[in-house]
Coordinates of N, CA and C in Angstrom, one line a residue:
Y1 N 61.9 106.9 72.2 CA 61.3 106.0 71.1 C 59.9 106.4 70.9
C2 N 59.4 106.0 69.8 CA 58.0 106.3 69.5 C 57.4 105.1 68.7
E3 N 56.2 104.7 69.1 CA 55.5 103.6 68.4 C 54.2 104.1 68.0
R4 N 53.7 103.5 66.9 CA 52.4 103.8 66.4 C 51.8 102.5 65.8
D5 N 50.6 102.1 66.3 CA 49.9 100.9 65.9 C 50.8 99.7 66.1
E6 N 51.5 99.6 67.3 CA 52.3 98.5 67.7 C 53.6 98.4 66.8
R7 N 53.9 99.4 66.1 CA 55.1 99.4 65.2 C 56.0 100.5 65.7
T8 N 57.3 100.2 65.9 CA 58.3 101.2 66.3 C 58.7 102.1 65.1
L9 N 58.5 103.4 65.3 CA 58.9 104.4 64.3 C 60.3 104.8 64.5
F10 N 60.6 105.1 65.8 CA 62.0 105.6 66.2 C 62.4 104.9 67.4
R11 N 63.7 104.5 67.4 CA 64.3 104.0 68.7 C 65.8 104.4 68.6
G12 N 66.3 105.0 69.7 CA 67.7 105.4 69.7 C 68.0 106.6 68.8
L13 N 67.0 107.3 68.4 CA 67.1 108.5 67.6 C 67.8 109.6 68.3
S14 N 68.8 110.2 67.8 CA 69.5 111.3 68.5 C 70.2 112.1 67.5
F15 N 69.9 113.4 67.5 CA 70.6 114.3 66.6 C 70.5 115.7 67.2
T16 N 71.4 116.6 66.7 CA 71.5 118.0 67.2 C 71.4 118.9 65.9
V17 N 70.7 119.9 66.0 CA 70.6 120.9 65.0 C 71.1 122.2 65.6
E18 N 72.2 122.7 65.0 CA 72.8 123.9 65.5 C 72.2 125.1 64.8
A19 N 72.4 126.3 65.4 CA 71.8 127.5 64.9 C 72.3 127.7 63.5
G20 N 71.4 128.1 62.6 CA 71.7 128.3 61.2 C 71.6 127.0 60.3
E21 N 71.5 125.9 60.9 CA 71.4 124.6 60.2 C 69.9 124.4 59.8
W22 N 69.7 123.6 58.7 CA 68.4 123.3 58.3 C 68.3 121.7 58.3
V23 N 67.0 121.3 58.5 CA 66.7 119.9 58.5 C 65.7 119.6 57.4
Q24 N 65.9 118.6 56.6 CA 64.9 118.2 55.6 C 64.5 116.8 56.0
V25 N 63.2 116.6 56.2 CA 62.6 115.3 56.6 C 61.9 114.7 55.4
T26 N 62.4 113.6 55.0 CA 61.8 112.9 53.8 C 61.5 111.4 54.2
G27 N 60.6 110.8 53.4 CA 60.3 109.4 53.7 C 59.0 109.1 53.0
G28 N 58.8 107.8 52.9 CA 57.5 107.3 52.3 C 56.3 107.5 53.2
N29 N 55.1 107.3 52.6 CA 53.9 107.4 53.4 C 54.0 106.4 54.6
G30 N 53.7 106.9 55.7 CA 53.7 106.1 56.9 C 55.0 105.9 57.6
A31 N 56.1 106.6 57.1 CA 57.4 106.4 57.6 C 57.6 107.1 59.0
G32 N 56.7 108.1 59.3 CA 56.8 108.7 60.6 C 57.2 110.2 60.5
K33 N 57.2 110.8 59.3 CA 57.6 112.2 59.1 C 56.8 113.1 60.0
T34 N 55.4 113.0 59.9 CA 54.6 113.9 60.6 C 54.7 113.6 62.1
T35 N 54.8 112.3 62.5 CA 55.0 112.0 63.9 C 56.3 112.6 64.4
L36 N 57.4 112.6 63.7 CA 58.6 113.2 64.1 C 58.4 114.7 64.3
L37 N 57.8 115.3 63.3 CA 57.6 116.8 63.5 C 56.7 117.1 64.7
R38 N 55.7 116.3 64.9 CA 54.8 116.5 66.1 C 55.6 116.3 67.4
L39 N 56.5 115.4 67.4 CA 57.4 115.2 68.6 C 58.3 116.4 68.8
L40 N 58.9 116.8 67.7 CA 59.9 117.9 67.7 C 59.3 119.3 68.1
T41 N 58.0 119.4 67.8 CA 57.3 120.7 68.2 C 56.5 120.6 69.5
G42 N 56.6 119.5 70.1 CA 55.9 119.3 71.4 C 54.4 119.1 71.3
L43 N 53.9 118.8 70.1 CA 52.5 118.5 69.9 C 52.2 117.1 70.2
A44 N 53.2 116.3 70.4 CA 53.1 114.9 70.8 C 54.2 114.6 71.7
R45 N 54.0 113.6 72.6 CA 55.1 113.2 73.5 C 55.7 111.8 73.1
P46 N 57.0 111.6 73.2 CA 57.5 110.3 72.8 C 57.0 109.3 73.8
D47 N 57.0 108.0 73.4 CA 56.6 106.9 74.3 C 57.7 106.7 75.3
G48 N 58.9 107.1 75.0 CA 60.1 107.0 75.9 C 61.1 108.0 75.4
G49 N 62.0 108.4 76.3 CA 63.0 109.3 76.0 C 62.5 110.8 76.1
E50 N 63.3 111.7 75.6 CA 63.0 113.1 75.8 C 63.4 113.9 74.6
V51 N 62.7 115.0 74.3 CA 63.1 115.9 73.2 C 63.6 117.1 74.0
Y52 N 64.8 117.6 73.6 CA 65.4 118.8 74.2 C 65.5 120.0 73.3
W53 N 65.4 121.1 73.9 CA 65.6 122.4 73.2 C 66.5 123.3 74.0
Q54 N 67.6 123.7 73.5 CA 68.6 124.5 74.2 C 68.9 123.9 75.5
G55 N 69.1 122.6 75.5 CA 69.6 121.9 76.7 C 68.5 121.6 77.7
E56 N 67.3 121.9 77.5 CA 66.2 121.7 78.5 C 65.2 120.8 77.8
P57 N 64.6 119.9 78.7 CA 63.5 119.1 78.1 C 62.4 120.0 77.6
L58 N 61.9 119.6 76.4 CA 60.9 120.5 75.7 C 59.7 120.6 76.6
R59 N 59.3 119.6 77.3 CA 58.1 119.6 78.1 C 58.1 120.7 79.2
R60 N 59.4 121.1 79.6 CA 59.5 122.1 80.6 C 59.6 123.6 80.0
V61 N 60.0 123.7 78.7 CA 60.1 125.0 78.1 C 59.2 125.2 76.9
R62 N 58.2 124.5 76.9 CA 57.3 124.4 75.7 C 56.8 125.8 75.3
D63 N 56.4 126.6 76.2 CA 55.9 128.0 75.8 C 56.9 128.8 75.2
S64 N 58.1 128.9 75.8 CA 59.2 129.7 75.2 C 59.6 129.1 73.9
F65 N 59.6 127.8 73.7 CA 60.0 127.2 72.5 C 59.0 127.6 71.4
H66 N 57.7 127.5 71.7 CA 56.7 127.8 70.7 C 56.7 129.3 70.3
R67 N 57.1 130.2 71.2 CA 57.3 131.6 70.8 C 58.4 131.8 69.8
S68 N 59.4 130.9 69.7 CA 60.5 131.0 68.8 C 60.4 130.1 67.6
L69 N 59.3 129.4 67.5 CA 59.2 128.4 66.4 C 58.8 129.1 65.1
L70 N 59.5 128.6 64.0 CA 59.1 129.0 62.7 C 58.8 127.7 61.9
W71 N 57.7 127.8 61.2 CA 57.3 126.6 60.4 C 57.3 127.0 58.9
I72 N 58.0 126.2 58.1 CA 57.9 126.3 56.7 C 57.4 125.0 56.2
G73 N 56.2 124.9 55.8 CA 55.6 123.7 55.3 C 55.2 123.7 53.9
H74 N 54.7 122.7 53.4 CA 54.3 122.6 52.0 C 52.9 123.2 51.8
Q75 N 52.2 123.5 52.8 CA 50.9 124.1 52.7 C 50.9 125.5 53.4
P76 N 50.2 126.5 52.8 CA 50.3 127.8 53.5 C 49.6 127.8 54.9
G77 N 50.1 128.6 55.8 CA 49.6 128.6 57.1 C 48.3 129.6 57.2
I78 N 48.1 130.3 56.1 CA 47.0 131.3 56.1 C 45.8 130.5 55.6
K79 N 44.7 130.8 56.3 CA 43.4 130.2 55.9 C 42.7 131.2 54.9
T80 N 42.7 130.9 53.6 CA 42.3 131.9 52.6 C 40.8 132.3 52.7
R81 N 40.0 131.5 53.3 CA 38.6 131.8 53.4 C 38.3 132.8 54.6
L82 N 39.3 132.9 55.5 CA 39.1 133.7 56.7 C 39.6 135.1 56.3
T83 N 39.2 136.1 57.1 CA 39.7 137.5 57.0 C 41.0 137.6 57.7
A84 N 41.7 138.7 57.4 CA 43.0 138.9 58.1 C 42.9 138.8 59.6
R85 N 41.8 139.5 60.1 CA 41.6 139.5 61.5 C 41.3 138.1 62.1
E86 N 40.5 137.3 61.3 CA 40.2 135.9 61.8 C 41.4 135.1 61.7
N87 N 42.3 135.2 60.7 CA 43.5 134.5 60.7 C 44.4 134.7 61.9
L88 N 44.6 136.0 62.2 CA 45.4 136.3 63.4 C 44.8 135.8 64.6
H89 N 43.5 135.9 64.8 CA 42.8 135.4 66.0 C 42.9 133.9 66.0
F90 N 42.8 133.2 64.9 CA 42.9 131.8 64.8 C 44.2 131.3 65.4
F91 N 45.3 131.9 65.0 CA 46.6 131.5 65.4 C 47.1 132.0 66.7
H92 N 46.5 133.1 67.2 CA 46.8 133.7 68.5 C 45.5 134.0 69.2
P93 N 44.8 133.0 69.7 CA 43.5 133.3 70.3 C 43.7 134.1 71.6
G94 N 42.7 134.8 72.0 CA 42.8 135.6 73.2 C 41.7 136.7 73.1
D95 N 42.0 137.8 73.8 CA 40.9 138.8 73.8 C 41.0 139.7 72.5
G96 N 42.1 139.6 71.7 CA 42.2 140.3 70.5 C 42.6 141.8 70.6
A97 N 43.1 142.1 71.8 CA 43.5 143.5 72.1 C 44.6 144.0 71.2
R98 N 45.5 143.1 70.8 CA 46.7 143.4 70.1 C 46.5 143.3 68.6
L99 N 45.3 142.8 68.2 CA 45.1 142.5 66.7 C 45.2 143.8 65.9
P100 N 44.6 144.9 66.3 CA 44.7 146.1 65.5 C 46.1 146.5 65.2
E101 N 47.0 146.4 66.2 CA 48.4 146.8 66.1 C 49.1 145.9 65.1
A102 N 48.8 144.6 65.3 CA 49.4 143.6 64.4 C 49.0 143.8 62.9
L103 N 47.7 144.0 62.7 CA 47.2 144.3 61.4 C 47.8 145.5 60.8
A104 N 48.0 146.6 61.6 CA 48.6 147.8 61.1 C 50.1 147.6 60.7
Q105 N 50.8 146.8 61.5 CA 52.2 146.5 61.3 C 52.4 145.7 59.9
A106 N 51.4 144.9 59.6 CA 51.4 144.1 58.4 C 50.8 144.9 57.2
G107 N 50.5 146.2 57.4 CA 49.9 147.0 56.3 C 48.5 146.6 56.0
L108 N 47.8 146.1 56.9 CA 46.4 145.6 56.7 C 45.4 146.4 57.3
A109 N 45.7 147.6 57.9 CA 44.7 148.5 58.5 C 43.7 148.9 57.4
G110 N 42.5 148.7 57.6 CA 41.5 149.0 56.6 C 41.0 147.7 55.8
F111 N 41.8 146.7 56.0 CA 41.5 145.4 55.3 C 41.2 144.3 56.2
E112 N 40.9 144.6 57.5 CA 40.8 143.6 58.5 C 39.7 142.6 58.2
D113 N 38.6 143.0 57.6 CA 37.5 142.1 57.3 C 37.4 141.6 55.9
V114 N 38.5 141.7 55.2 CA 38.5 141.2 53.8 C 39.1 139.8 53.8
P115 N 38.4 138.8 53.2 CA 39.0 137.5 53.1 C 40.4 137.6 52.5
V116 N 41.4 136.9 53.1 CA 42.7 137.0 52.6 C 42.9 136.5 51.1
A117 N 42.0 135.7 50.7 CA 42.1 135.3 49.3 C 41.9 136.5 48.3
Q118 N 41.3 137.6 48.8 CA 41.1 138.7 48.0 C 42.3 139.8 48.1
L119 N 43.2 139.5 48.9 CA 44.3 140.4 49.1 C 45.5 140.0 48.3
S120 N 46.3 141.0 47.9 CA 47.5 140.6 47.1 C 48.7 140.5 48.0
A121 N 49.7 139.8 47.6 CA 50.9 139.7 48.4 C 51.7 141.0 48.2

């Protein structure tokens, strides 16, 4: 279950999403859509109960789950004011050793320091 501001958002919620299936989450403002997505992605923990992924509690397999996660939202994931290099580093912080390879694979070699708003799709 999950509560926010002393209000129960979910209780007894249980569903399974099989490979190849899609889920659409809709609801009014304050209904708990974002809270549900935060719970399902491991960015928040339920007040009670457990979120499972491939039969394992998400809290135990969070890293492998995040490596397989795909997000399709209503806002672009790319920060248009940042360069291609900065975007990659923002989403995959670290020493940056693999950034040149990733940029080359995306066809962005030579455009590393150009703000992505100036690049064409």
